[in-house]
Coordinates of C-alpha atoms (C1' of nucleotides) in Angstrom, one line a residue:
Chain A
M18 CA 0.0 0.0 0.0
K19 CA 1.5 3.3 -1.0
S20 CA 0.9 6.1 1.5
M21 CA -0.2 9.6 0.6
T22 CA 1.7 12.8 1.1
P23 CA 0.5 14.9 4.1
L24 CA -1.4 17.3 1.7
E25 CA -3.1 14.3 0.0
E26 CA -4.0 12.9 3.4
I27 CA -5.7 16.1 4.3
R28 CA -7.6 16.2 1.0
H29 CA -8.5 12.6 1.0
S30 CA -9.7 12.9 4.6
A31 CA -11.8 15.9 3.6
A32 CA -13.4 13.7 1.0
H33 CA -14.3 11.2 3.6
I34 CA -15.7 13.9 5.9
M35 CA -17.7 15.2 3.0
A36 CA -19.1 11.7 2.2
A37 CA -20.0 11.3 5.9
A38 CA -21.8 14.7 5.9
I39 CA -23.7 13.8 2.8
K40 CA -24.7 10.4 4.4
R41 CA -26.0 12.3 7.4
I42 CA -28.2 14.6 5.2
W43 CA -29.2 11.9 2.6
P44 CA -28.8 8.5 4.3
D45 CA -29.6 6.6 1.1
T46 CA -26.7 8.1 -0.8
K47 CA -24.7 5.5 -2.8
L48 CA -21.0 6.2 -2.7
D49 CA -18.4 5.5 -5.4
I50 CA -14.9 6.9 -4.8
G51 CA -13.3 10.1 -3.4
P52 CA -9.7 10.6 -4.2
P53 CA -7.4 13.6 -3.7
T54 CA -6.5 15.4 -6.9
F55 CA -3.8 17.8 -8.0
N56 CA -5.8 20.8 -6.7
G57 CA -8.1 19.3 -4.1
F58 CA -10.4 16.3 -4.0
Y59 CA -13.8 15.0 -5.1
Y60 CA -16.3 12.4 -4.3
D61 CA -18.6 10.7 -6.8
I62 CA -22.0 9.9 -5.4
D63 CA -25.3 8.5 -6.7
L64 CA -28.2 10.4 -5.2
D65 CA -31.8 10.9 -6.4
H66 CA -31.8 14.4 -5.2
N67 CA -30.1 16.7 -7.8
L68 CA -27.5 18.7 -5.9
T69 CA -27.4 22.4 -6.2
A70 CA -25.0 25.1 -5.1
D71 CA -27.2 25.7 -2.0
D72 CA -26.7 22.1 -1.0
L73 CA -23.0 22.7 -0.9
I74 CA -23.5 25.2 1.9
N75 CA -25.4 22.7 3.9
I76 CA -22.9 20.0 3.3
E77 CA -20.1 22.3 4.3
S78 CA -21.7 23.1 7.6
E79 CA -22.3 19.4 8.3
M80 CA -18.7 18.8 7.5
K81 CA -17.7 21.5 10.0
M82 CA -19.8 19.7 12.7
I83 CA -17.9 16.4 11.9
I84 CA -14.6 18.2 12.1
K85 CA -15.6 19.8 15.4
E86 CA -16.5 16.3 16.8
N87 CA -12.9 15.5 16.2
Q88 CA -13.5 11.9 15.2
P89 CA -10.4 9.7 14.9
F90 CA -9.8 8.0 11.6
V91 CA -9.5 4.3 12.3
R92 CA -8.0 1.7 10.0
I93 CA -9.7 -1.7 10.1
E94 CA -8.6 -4.8 8.3
V95 CA -11.5 -6.8 7.2
D96 CA -12.3 -10.2 5.7
R97 CA -13.5 -10.0 2.1
Q98 CA -16.7 -11.9 2.8
E99 CA -17.5 -9.8 5.7
A100 CA -17.0 -6.6 3.6
V101 CA -19.3 -8.0 0.9
T102 CA -22.0 -8.7 3.5
F103 CA -21.5 -5.2 5.0
F104 CA -21.8 -3.3 1.8
K105 CA -24.8 -5.4 0.6
K106 CA -26.5 -4.6 3.9
Q107 CA -25.6 -0.9 3.4
N108 CA -26.9 -1.0 -0.1
Q109 CA -23.7 0.3 -1.7
P110 CA -23.5 -1.3 -5.1
Y111 CA -20.6 0.8 -6.3
K112 CA -18.5 -0.2 -3.2
L113 CA -19.3 -3.8 -4.0
E114 CA -18.0 -3.5 -7.5
R115 CA -14.9 -1.6 -6.3
L116 CA -14.4 -4.4 -3.7
A117 CA -14.5 -7.0 -6.5
D118 CA -11.7 -5.2 -8.2
I119 CA -9.3 -5.7 -5.3
P120 CA -7.0 -8.6 -6.1
E121 CA -7.5 -11.7 -4.0
N122 CA -4.2 -11.5 -2.2
E123 CA -4.6 -7.9 -1.1
V124 CA -5.6 -6.9 2.4
I125 CA -9.0 -5.2 2.5
T126 CA -9.3 -2.2 4.8
Y127 CA -12.1 0.1 6.0
Y128 CA -11.5 3.5 7.3
K129 CA -13.9 4.6 9.9
N130 CA -14.5 8.1 11.3
G131 CA -17.5 8.4 13.7
E132 CA -20.4 6.5 12.3
F133 CA -19.0 6.5 8.8
I134 CA -17.3 3.5 7.4
D135 CA -15.7 3.6 3.9
L136 CA -13.9 0.9 1.8
C137 CA -10.6 2.6 1.5
A138 CA -6.9 1.8 1.2
G139 CA -6.0 5.0 3.0
T140 CA -4.2 6.9 4.2
H141 CA -5.7 9.6 6.4
V142 CA -4.9 12.2 9.0
K143 CA -5.4 11.0 12.6
Y144 CA -8.4 13.2 13.6
T145 CA -11.0 15.1 11.7
K146 CA -9.9 18.3 13.3
Q147 CA -6.7 18.1 11.3
V148 CA -8.7 19.2 8.3
K149 CA -8.4 22.9 9.1
A150 CA -9.2 24.6 5.8
F151 CA -11.4 23.3 3.1
K152 CA -14.0 24.6 0.6
L153 CA -16.5 22.9 -1.7
L154 CA -16.2 24.3 -5.1
S155 CA -18.5 22.8 -7.7
I156 CA -20.9 20.1 -8.8
A157 CA -20.4 18.1 -12.0
G158 CA -21.7 15.0 -13.7
A159 CA -19.2 12.2 -14.0
Y160 CA -19.8 8.9 -15.7
Y161 CA -19.2 5.9 -13.4
R162 CA -15.8 4.5 -14.2
G163 CA -15.4 7.3 -16.8
N164 CA -17.5 5.4 -19.3
E165 CA -20.3 7.4 -21.0
N166 CA -22.4 4.2 -21.3
N167 CA -22.5 4.0 -17.5
K168 CA -24.8 5.9 -15.2
Q169 CA -23.8 9.5 -14.6
L170 CA -23.0 10.1 -11.0
Q171 CA -22.8 13.5 -9.2
R172 CA -19.3 14.7 -8.5
I173 CA -18.6 17.3 -5.8
Y174 CA -15.3 19.1 -6.2
G175 CA -13.6 20.7 -3.2
T176 CA -10.2 21.7 -2.1
A177 CA -8.4 21.6 1.3
Y178 CA -5.1 23.0 2.6
P179 CA -3.1 22.7 5.8
T180 CA -4.0 26.3 6.8
K181 CA -6.7 28.8 6.1
Q182 CA -4.1 31.1 4.7
E183 CA -3.0 28.6 2.1
L184 CA -6.6 28.0 1.2
N185 CA -7.2 31.7 0.7
Q186 CA -4.1 32.0 -1.4
Y187 CA -5.3 29.3 -3.7
L188 CA -8.8 30.9 -4.0
E189 CA -7.1 34.2 -4.8
L190 CA -4.9 32.4 -7.4
L191 CA -8.1 31.2 -9.0
E192 CA -9.4 34.8 -9.1
E193 CA -6.2 36.0 -10.6
A194 CA -6.2 33.3 -13.2
K195 CA -9.6 34.5 -14.4
K196 CA -8.1 37.8 -15.2
R197 CA -5.6 36.1 -17.5
D198 CA -8.3 34.0 -19.2
H199 CA -7.8 34.4 -22.9
R200 CA -11.5 34.7 -23.4
K201 CA -11.7 37.7 -21.3
L202 CA -8.4 39.3 -22.5
G203 CA -9.3 38.3 -26.1
K204 CA -12.4 40.4 -25.8
D205 CA -10.9 43.3 -23.9
M206 CA -8.0 43.5 -26.3
N207 CA -10.2 43.0 -29.4
I208 CA -8.3 39.9 -30.5
F209 CA -11.2 37.7 -31.5
H210 CA -14.9 37.4 -31.6
I211 CA -17.3 34.5 -31.5
D212 CA -20.8 35.3 -32.8
D213 CA -23.8 33.1 -32.3
S214 CA -25.1 33.9 -35.7
V215 CA -21.9 32.7 -37.3
G216 CA -21.7 29.5 -35.3
Q217 CA -20.2 28.0 -32.1
G218 CA -16.5 27.4 -32.2
L219 CA -16.0 29.5 -35.3
I220 CA -13.5 32.2 -34.7
L221 CA -13.7 35.7 -36.2
W222 CA -10.3 37.3 -35.9
Q223 CA -10.4 41.0 -35.0
P224 CA -7.7 43.3 -36.6
N225 CA -5.6 43.1 -33.4
G226 CA -5.7 39.3 -33.4
S227 CA -5.0 39.2 -37.1
I228 CA -1.7 41.1 -36.4
I229 CA -0.6 38.6 -33.8
R230 CA -1.5 35.7 -36.0
K231 CA 0.2 37.1 -39.1
E232 CA 3.4 37.8 -37.1
L233 CA 3.4 34.3 -35.9
Q234 CA 2.9 33.0 -39.4
N235 CA 5.7 35.1 -40.7
F236 CA 8.0 33.9 -38.0
I237 CA 7.3 30.2 -38.7
S238 CA 7.4 30.6 -42.5
E239 CA 11.0 32.0 -42.2
E240 CA 12.0 29.0 -40.1
L241 CA 10.4 26.6 -42.6
T242 CA 12.0 28.2 -45.6
K243 CA 15.4 27.7 -43.9
Q244 CA 14.5 24.0 -43.5
G245 CA 13.7 23.4 -47.2
Y246 CA 9.9 23.5 -47.0
H247 CA 7.7 24.5 -49.9
E248 CA 4.6 26.4 -49.1
V249 CA 1.4 25.2 -50.8
F250 CA -2.3 26.1 -50.8
T251 CA -5.2 23.6 -50.9
P252 CA -9.0 24.1 -50.9
H253 CA -11.3 23.8 -47.9
I254 CA -13.4 21.0 -49.3
G255 CA -12.7 17.8 -51.1
K256 CA -14.6 14.8 -52.5
L257 CA -15.8 12.2 -50.1
G258 CA -13.9 9.6 -52.1
L259 CA -10.7 11.2 -51.0
Y260 CA -11.7 10.8 -47.4
R261 CA -12.9 7.2 -48.0
T262 CA -9.4 6.4 -49.1
S263 CA -7.8 8.2 -46.1
G264 CA -10.2 6.6 -43.7
H265 CA -11.9 9.7 -42.4
F266 CA -15.2 8.9 -44.0
P267 CA -17.3 7.3 -42.8
Y268 CA -15.3 6.1 -39.7
Y269 CA -14.8 9.5 -38.1
Q270 CA -18.1 10.9 -39.4
E271 CA -19.3 11.9 -35.9
S272 CA -16.5 14.4 -35.6
Q273 CA -17.0 16.0 -38.9
Y274 CA -19.5 18.4 -40.4
P275 CA -21.9 16.4 -42.4
P276 CA -21.1 15.9 -46.1
I277 CA -22.1 18.5 -48.7
I278 CA -24.3 16.9 -51.3
E279 CA -24.8 18.2 -54.9
D280 CA -28.1 19.7 -55.7
D281 CA -28.8 17.2 -58.5
V282 CA -28.4 14.4 -56.1
I283 CA -30.7 16.0 -53.5
Q284 CA -33.4 16.5 -56.2
M285 CA -33.0 13.0 -57.4
M286 CA -33.3 11.6 -53.9
A287 CA -36.3 13.8 -53.2
A288 CA -38.0 12.5 -56.3
E289 CA -37.5 9.0 -55.0
N290 CA -38.8 9.9 -51.6
C291 CA -35.5 8.7 -50.1
S292 CA -35.3 8.8 -46.3
C293 CA -32.5 10.3 -44.3
A294 CA -31.4 6.8 -43.3
Q295 CA -31.3 5.7 -46.9
L296 CA -29.3 8.9 -47.7
A297 CA -26.8 8.1 -45.0
N298 CA -26.5 4.6 -46.1
R299 CA -25.9 5.4 -49.8
L300 CA -23.3 7.9 -48.8
K301 CA -21.6 5.3 -46.6
E302 CA -21.7 2.7 -49.4
G303 CA -20.3 5.2 -51.9
E304 CA -23.4 4.9 -54.1
I305 CA -23.6 8.7 -54.1
D306 CA -20.8 11.1 -53.7
G307 CA -20.4 14.5 -52.1
Y308 CA -17.9 16.8 -50.6
L309 CA -16.5 17.1 -47.1
L310 CA -15.2 20.2 -45.3
K311 CA -11.7 19.0 -44.8
P312 CA -11.1 17.6 -41.3
M313 CA -7.3 17.3 -42.1
N314 CA -4.9 18.7 -44.7
C315 CA -2.9 15.5 -45.3
P316 CA -5.0 13.9 -48.1
M317 CA -4.6 17.1 -50.1
H318 CA -0.8 17.2 -49.6
I319 CA -0.6 13.5 -50.4
K320 CA -2.3 14.2 -53.7
L321 CA 0.1 17.0 -54.4
F322 CA 3.0 14.6 -53.8
D323 CA 1.4 12.0 -56.0
A324 CA 0.8 14.4 -58.9
Q325 CA 4.3 13.5 -60.2
P326 CA 6.5 10.4 -60.0
H327 CA 9.4 10.9 -57.6
S328 CA 12.9 9.6 -57.5
Y329 CA 14.6 8.9 -54.2
R330 CA 16.9 11.8 -55.2
D331 CA 13.9 14.1 -54.7
L332 CA 13.2 13.1 -51.2
P333 CA 12.6 14.4 -48.6
I334 CA 9.8 16.5 -50.0
R335 CA 8.4 18.9 -47.5
F336 CA 5.0 20.7 -47.9
A337 CA 3.8 23.4 -45.6
E338 CA 0.4 25.2 -45.4
F339 CA -1.6 27.2 -43.0
G340 CA -4.5 24.9 -43.6
T341 CA -7.9 25.5 -42.1
V342 CA -9.7 22.4 -41.1
Y343 CA -13.2 21.8 -39.6
R344 CA -14.1 19.3 -36.9
W345 CA -17.4 18.7 -35.2
E346 CA -16.4 19.0 -31.6
Q347 CA -19.0 18.3 -29.0
S348 CA -20.8 21.5 -27.9
G349 CA -19.8 20.9 -24.2
E350 CA -16.1 20.8 -25.2
L351 CA -15.9 24.2 -27.0
N352 CA -13.7 26.7 -25.3
G353 CA -12.8 30.1 -26.6
L354 CA -9.8 29.8 -28.9
V355 CA -8.4 26.6 -27.5
R356 CA -11.1 24.2 -28.6
V357 CA -12.9 25.2 -31.7
R358 CA -14.7 23.8 -34.7
G359 CA -12.7 25.6 -37.4
L360 CA -8.9 25.7 -36.9
T361 CA -5.9 26.7 -38.9
Q362 CA -3.0 24.3 -38.5
D363 CA 0.5 25.4 -39.3
D364 CA 0.5 22.1 -41.0
G365 CA 3.3 20.3 -42.9
H366 CA 4.0 16.9 -44.4
I367 CA 7.3 15.4 -45.1
F368 CA 7.6 12.6 -47.6
C369 CA 10.8 10.7 -47.0
T370 CA 12.6 7.4 -47.0
D371 CA 12.9 5.1 -44.0
N372 CA 16.6 6.1 -43.8
Q373 CA 15.8 9.8 -43.7
L374 CA 13.0 9.4 -41.1
G375 CA 15.2 9.8 -38.0
N376 CA 16.7 13.1 -39.1
E377 CA 13.4 14.5 -40.3
I378 CA 11.7 13.7 -37.0
K379 CA 14.6 15.4 -35.2
A380 CA 14.5 18.5 -37.3
S381 CA 10.7 18.7 -36.9
I382 CA 11.0 18.5 -33.1
E383 CA 13.7 21.1 -33.3
V384 CA 11.3 23.6 -34.9
V385 CA 8.8 23.0 -32.1
K386 CA 11.5 23.7 -29.6
V387 CA 12.6 26.8 -31.4
V388 CA 9.0 28.1 -31.3
L389 CA 8.5 27.5 -27.6
R390 CA 11.9 28.9 -26.7
T391 CA 11.4 32.0 -28.8
L392 CA 8.1 32.7 -27.0
G393 CA 9.5 31.9 -23.6
I394 CA 7.3 29.0 -23.1
L395 CA 9.5 26.8 -20.9
D396 CA 7.0 25.0 -18.9
Y397 CA 5.8 22.2 -21.1
R398 CA 5.8 18.4 -21.1
V399 CA 6.5 16.0 -23.9
R400 CA 4.3 13.1 -24.5
I401 CA 4.6 10.2 -26.9
G402 CA 1.2 9.2 -27.9
L403 CA 0.9 5.4 -28.6
R404 CA -2.0 3.4 -29.8
D405 CA -4.3 1.8 -27.3
P406 CA -3.9 -2.0 -28.0
D407 CA -7.5 -2.6 -27.0
S408 CA -9.0 -0.1 -29.4
T409 CA -10.2 -0.6 -33.0
K410 CA -10.0 3.0 -34.0
Y411 CA -6.6 2.8 -35.5
T412 CA -5.8 2.0 -39.2
G413 CA -3.1 -0.3 -40.5
D414 CA -1.3 -3.4 -39.2
S415 CA 0.6 -3.7 -36.0
V416 CA 4.0 -4.3 -37.7
L417 CA 4.0 -0.8 -39.2
W418 CA 2.7 0.6 -35.9
N419 CA 5.5 -1.0 -33.9
K420 CA 8.0 0.3 -36.4
A421 CA 6.7 3.8 -36.2
E422 CA 6.4 3.7 -32.4
N423 CA 10.0 2.5 -32.1
N424 CA 11.3 5.1 -34.4
L425 CA 9.6 7.9 -32.5
R426 CA 10.9 6.6 -29.1
Q427 CA 14.4 6.2 -30.4
V428 CA 14.5 9.8 -31.7
A429 CA 13.0 11.1 -28.5
Q430 CA 15.7 9.5 -26.5
T431 CA 18.4 11.4 -28.4
L432 CA 16.8 14.7 -27.8
G433 CA 17.6 15.2 -24.2
V434 CA 14.1 16.0 -23.2
D435 CA 12.1 14.2 -20.6
F436 CA 9.1 12.5 -22.1
E437 CA 6.3 10.2 -21.0
E438 CA 4.5 7.6 -23.0
E439 CA 0.7 7.5 -23.0
Q440 CA -1.4 4.8 -24.6
G441 CA -4.4 5.8 -26.6
E442 CA -3.0 9.2 -27.5
A443 CA -1.9 8.3 -31.0
A444 CA -3.5 9.7 -34.2
F445 CA -5.6 7.1 -36.1
Y446 CA -2.8 6.6 -38.7
G447 CA 0.3 6.8 -36.4
P448 CA 2.0 7.6 -33.1
K449 CA 3.0 11.1 -32.3
I450 CA 5.1 13.3 -30.1
D451 CA 3.1 16.1 -28.6
F452 CA 4.2 19.2 -26.7
V453 CA 1.6 19.9 -24.0
I454 CA 1.2 23.1 -21.9
K455 CA -1.2 24.2 -19.3
D456 CA -3.7 27.0 -19.4
V457 CA -4.4 29.4 -16.5
I458 CA -6.6 27.0 -14.6
G459 CA -4.2 24.1 -15.1
R460 CA -5.8 22.2 -17.9
D461 CA -3.5 20.5 -20.4
W462 CA -3.6 21.5 -24.1
Q463 CA -1.6 19.9 -26.9
L464 CA 0.3 22.4 -29.1
G465 CA 3.1 21.3 -31.3
T466 CA 3.0 17.8 -32.7
V467 CA 5.1 15.5 -34.8
Q468 CA 3.5 12.3 -36.1
V469 CA 5.0 9.3 -37.9
D470 CA 2.7 7.7 -40.5
Y471 CA 3.3 4.4 -42.5
N472 CA -0.4 3.9 -43.0
L473 CA -1.6 6.7 -45.2
P474 CA 1.2 6.1 -47.7
K475 CA -0.1 2.6 -48.0
R476 CA -3.8 3.6 -48.2
F477 CA -2.9 6.0 -51.0
N478 CA -0.5 3.6 -52.6
L479 CA 2.4 6.2 -52.7
N480 CA 5.7 5.3 -54.3
Y481 CA 9.1 6.7 -55.2
I482 CA 11.7 5.1 -57.4
G483 CA 14.7 3.9 -55.4
S484 CA 18.3 3.6 -56.5
D485 CA 17.5 0.0 -57.4
N486 CA 15.0 1.4 -60.0
K487 CA 12.1 -0.2 -58.1
P488 CA 9.2 1.4 -56.5
H489 CA 9.4 2.0 -52.7
R490 CA 6.9 3.3 -50.2
P491 CA 7.7 6.6 -48.6
V492 CA 7.0 7.5 -44.9
I493 CA 5.0 10.6 -44.0
I494 CA 5.7 12.9 -41.1
H495 CA 2.8 15.1 -40.1
R496 CA 4.0 18.0 -38.1
A497 CA 2.6 21.3 -36.7
P498 CA 4.9 23.4 -34.5
F499 CA 2.1 25.7 -33.2
G500 CA -0.5 23.0 -33.6
S501 CA -3.3 25.4 -34.5
M502 CA -3.1 29.2 -34.8
E503 CA -6.3 29.5 -32.7
R504 CA -5.2 27.4 -29.8
F505 CA -1.7 28.7 -29.8
V506 CA -2.8 32.4 -29.8
G507 CA -5.2 31.5 -27.0
L508 CA -2.6 30.0 -24.8
L509 CA -0.1 32.8 -25.8
I510 CA -2.6 35.4 -24.5
E511 CA -2.6 33.6 -21.1
H512 CA 1.1 33.0 -21.1
F513 CA 1.8 36.7 -21.5
G514 CA -1.3 37.8 -19.6
G515 CA -2.0 40.1 -22.6
N516 CA 1.5 41.8 -22.4
F517 CA 2.8 40.6 -25.7
P518 CA 6.5 41.1 -26.7
T519 CA 6.7 44.1 -29.0
W520 CA 7.1 42.1 -32.2
L521 CA 3.7 40.4 -31.5
A522 CA 1.9 43.3 -29.9
P523 CA -1.0 44.6 -31.9
E524 CA -0.3 48.1 -30.5
Q525 CA 3.4 49.0 -30.4
V526 CA 3.2 52.8 -30.3
R527 CA 0.6 55.3 -29.1
I528 CA 0.9 59.0 -29.8
L529 CA -0.7 61.3 -27.3
P530 CA -0.9 64.9 -28.4
I531 CA -1.1 67.2 -25.3
N532 CA -3.4 69.7 -27.0
D533 CA -5.4 70.1 -30.1
N534 CA -2.9 72.4 -31.8
L535 CA -0.5 69.5 -32.0
Q536 CA -3.0 67.2 -33.7
C537 CA -1.5 67.8 -37.1
Y538 CA 2.0 67.1 -35.8
A539 CA 0.8 64.0 -34.1
N540 CA -0.7 62.8 -37.4
N541 CA 2.5 63.3 -39.2
I542 CA 4.5 61.3 -36.6
S543 CA 1.8 58.6 -36.8
T544 CA 2.2 58.4 -40.6
L545 CA 6.0 58.2 -40.2
F546 CA 5.7 55.3 -37.8
K547 CA 3.3 53.4 -40.1
K548 CA 5.8 53.7 -43.0
W549 CA 8.6 52.5 -40.7
Chain B
rG22 C1' -24.0 14.8 -25.9
rC23 C1' -24.6 14.5 -20.2
rC24 C1' -24.6 17.0 -15.0
rC25 C1' -24.4 21.7 -12.3
rU26 C1' -24.3 27.0 -12.8
rU27 C1' -25.6 31.1 -15.7
rG28 C1' -27.8 35.0 -19.5
rU29 C1' -30.6 42.9 -17.6
rA30 C1' -27.2 49.0 -22.1
rG31 C1' -20.4 48.0 -25.6
rC32 C1' -18.2 46.3 -20.4
rU33 C1' -18.9 45.2 -14.9
rC34 C1' -23.2 44.7 -12.4
rA35 C1' -27.9 46.5 -9.1
rG36 C1' -33.1 45.6 -9.6
rC37 C1' -37.0 43.2 -2.6
rC38 C1' -42.5 39.5 -1.6
rG39 C1' -44.7 40.2 -9.7
rG40 C1' -46.9 46.7 -10.7
rU41 C1' -44.2 48.0 -17.8
rA42 C1' -35.9 49.4 -16.3
rG43 C1' -31.1 51.7 -13.1
rA44 C1' -25.5 52.8 -11.6
rG45 C1' -20.3 53.0 -12.7
rC46 C1' -17.0 52.7 -16.8
rG47 C1' -17.2 53.3 -22.1
rC48 C1' -19.5 56.2 -26.3
rG49 C1' -21.4 61.3 -28.7
rU50 C1' -21.7 66.9 -28.5
rC51 C1' -20.0 71.2 -26.1
rC52 C1' -16.9 73.6 -22.3
rU53 C1' -12.4 73.2 -19.5
rU54 C1' -7.2 71.3 -19.5
rG55 C1' 0.5 71.0 -21.3
rG56 C1' -0.8 65.1 -20.4
rU57 C1' -0.2 59.7 -18.7
rA58 C1' -7.4 55.6 -16.3
rA59 C1' -8.1 64.5 -16.1
rG60 C1' -12.7 67.8 -14.7
rG61 C1' -17.8 69.8 -15.9
rA62 C1' -22.6 70.0 -18.6
rC63 C1' -25.9 67.7 -21.8
rG64 C1' -27.1 63.3 -24.6
rA65 C1' -27.5 58.6 -27.3
rG66 C1' -28.0 53.6 -26.1
rG67 C1' -32.2 48.1 -23.4
rU68 C1' -38.9 44.5 -27.0
rC69 C1' -34.3 42.4 -19.5
rG70 C1' -31.2 35.7 -24.8
rG71 C1' -35.7 33.6 -27.6
rC72 C1' -40.7 31.2 -27.6
rG73 C1' -44.9 29.8 -24.9
rG74 C1' -47.7 29.6 -20.1
rU75 C1' -49.8 31.5 -15.2
rU76 C1' -51.7 36.5 -13.9
rC77 C1' -55.6 42.4 -14.3
rA78 C1' -50.1 42.9 -14.6
rA79 C1' -43.8 39.1 -15.7
rG80 C1' -36.9 41.3 -16.0
rU81 C1' -39.1 39.0 -11.6
rC82 C1' -43.1 32.8 -11.2
rC83 C1' -43.5 28.0 -14.5
rG84 C1' -42.3 25.1 -19.1
rC85 C1' -39.5 24.6 -23.5
rU86 C1' -35.4 26.4 -26.3
rC87 C1' -30.7 28.9 -27.7
rG88 C1' -26.0 30.7 -25.9
rA89 C1' -22.2 30.9 -22.2
rG90 C1' -19.1 29.0 -17.7
rG91 C1' -17.2 24.6 -14.7
rG92 C1' -16.9 19.4 -15.0
rC93 C1' -17.7 14.3 -17.4
rU94 C1' -17.2 11.8 -22.1
rC95 C1' -14.8 12.8 -26.6
rC96 C1' -10.5 15.1 -29.3
rA97 C1' -8.6 11.0 -36.1

RNA sequence: GCCCUUGUAGCUCAGCCGGUAGAGCGCGUCCUUGGUAAGGACGAGGUCGGCGGUUCAAGUCCGCUCGAGGGCUCCA
C-alpha cells in the first residue's frame, strides 16, 4: 500500500468527511470513490436528489460539525466476505464493484470516522480536526468509471489545505487566473470574436488578433524556408472519395461536419422519396458522392505529392500550409480559442525514405522547440502518444505501428528531453510526439505535434523510385509546431497575460498629443511610424 | 452529448415579496485642461437571450429552447 503525502491525506480525509456529511443529510446516498487530486479532492455519489449550489453550503456546515466532533480515523482490516455482507446490507452497489476489483491476495481495509465507514486503502490524517481549511467548489456530472455508457454520478469538487491562509491563497490564485483568461483578454483587447449567428466554435479574428496571427505565421514561415519546405495552398473541401481512401469517412463521421451533397443528387433523392437513413447509407456505401469540409490537410498534400513520379533523389519533399480544417467538436467541449470547430493548422507533411526518417523527425521537433523557446514557453511536457492496443479506432497493421512507435521513441531518446508515453493518445494513422502546456486554470492542451505515418502512404499507394529502379513506399511525417493558430494564440494570451512582446503586440506605439494644436504634428508622426 | 451553474445597455453589475428598467465605466456633442485611467454640462444607447404559459399585470413565477461557464465523455 502506498501512503499519501501529508497534503493528499488532508484532502482525502476531507473527501471522507464530505461523504460522511452527505450520508447524514441523505442517508440513502450511494458512494463511489473520493480521491485527492492535483488541486483538491472530489467524491462521486449516486443520489436521487439533484444537488445544487445551496446544498454545498449545507454539506459544508455538516462537515464543520464532523470536524468539530474531532473523530479519529481508524484503519480496520476486514475479511472479504465480511466486507461483501456489510456493503450489501448498506446497499452500496458501487462499493461492492470496487471491492470486487481488489486482487484476491490484497488486504482489504475500512477507514472509519464516527459512524461513517468507507472501503478505502488510506491513508488519512489522525483526527478530523486536522482538516483545518477546506471549501467545496462545484458540482459536476461524472460517468461511473469514466464510461459514458454507464450511469452519470454526481461529483462534488472541493479543495483543502493545511491552513486557512494557504486555502485563501489558492482561492485568490483562481481569481487572478480568471483575469488572464484568454476569453476575457481576447475580448478586452479586441483579439477575436465568436458570434452566435456565425456559429459555435468558429473564430472571427479582429484586426488586433490578425496582427498577432500574421506575425506568428511570418515567423514560422521563415523557419520553414530555412529548412527546405515548400509552401502550398489547398482548398477547404474535397470529395468524399478522397476521405474514404484516407479513412476519415465514414469512420470518423461523428467528428466532422456532415457531407455537402450536390443539388442534382438531392433533387433525385427527393423524387425517389428517399429517407435520411437511406441517404446516410448510400453515402456510406459510396453509391452517391459529395464533398467534405476537410477535417485534415494531409490527403490534399498527399495528392500534391502523388501528382508526379518521384525519384529517391527528390526526397525528402516537405510541404507546408496554414491549412484550415473543420471538426465537429461536442458542444460541451468548445472553449474560446483553444477548442474550436474551425482551426488553422501550421501544417506540414514530409515525404521521406525510411533512412531519412530519424533526421526528419529530429528536425521537426527542433522547430517546435525553437518556437517554444522564442516565445519563452519553458513550462511544457513532452508526450509520446501510442495506440491503445484494445481499441479498434486505428488503421493499419501492427507491424507498421510497432516500427513507427519504435522510431519515435528512439529519436525522443536522443533529444535530451524528458518525455512520458501514453497509450491511446496516437493519431488514427500513427503515433506522435506532442508538446503539452497548461492554461491558466491548469488544464493540459496539446500544441506542437510530430507524427509518424506508415499507414496513409499505404492507403494512398504512394511510391518513389529507389536507386534499385524499383518502387518503394515513402513515410509521411505530419507536423505542426504551433498546432493550431487558434489554440496557440489563445494560450499565448494567457502565457503573456496580454502583455505581448513588442514584435507580436497589436499596438506598439501610441501617440498622445497634449493639446489640439498638436493634432497635425501627431498625425505626421503617426504616418511616419506606419511607414517605418 | 450528459450533470451543475448562468444570460438585464459596448463592459462590470444592481433591480425586494410580480406593478411596464437603473448605476459606474465606455460612447457622442459642447466647455475646461501642457498630459499619462483628467474635470464639468448635456445626450444617445435596453422588446431584460428567444418562444410559450400563469396573472388584471412578468426582467421577476412556471415550461421549453438557444447561448455561455465549470466538469464528465470525446479530441482521427
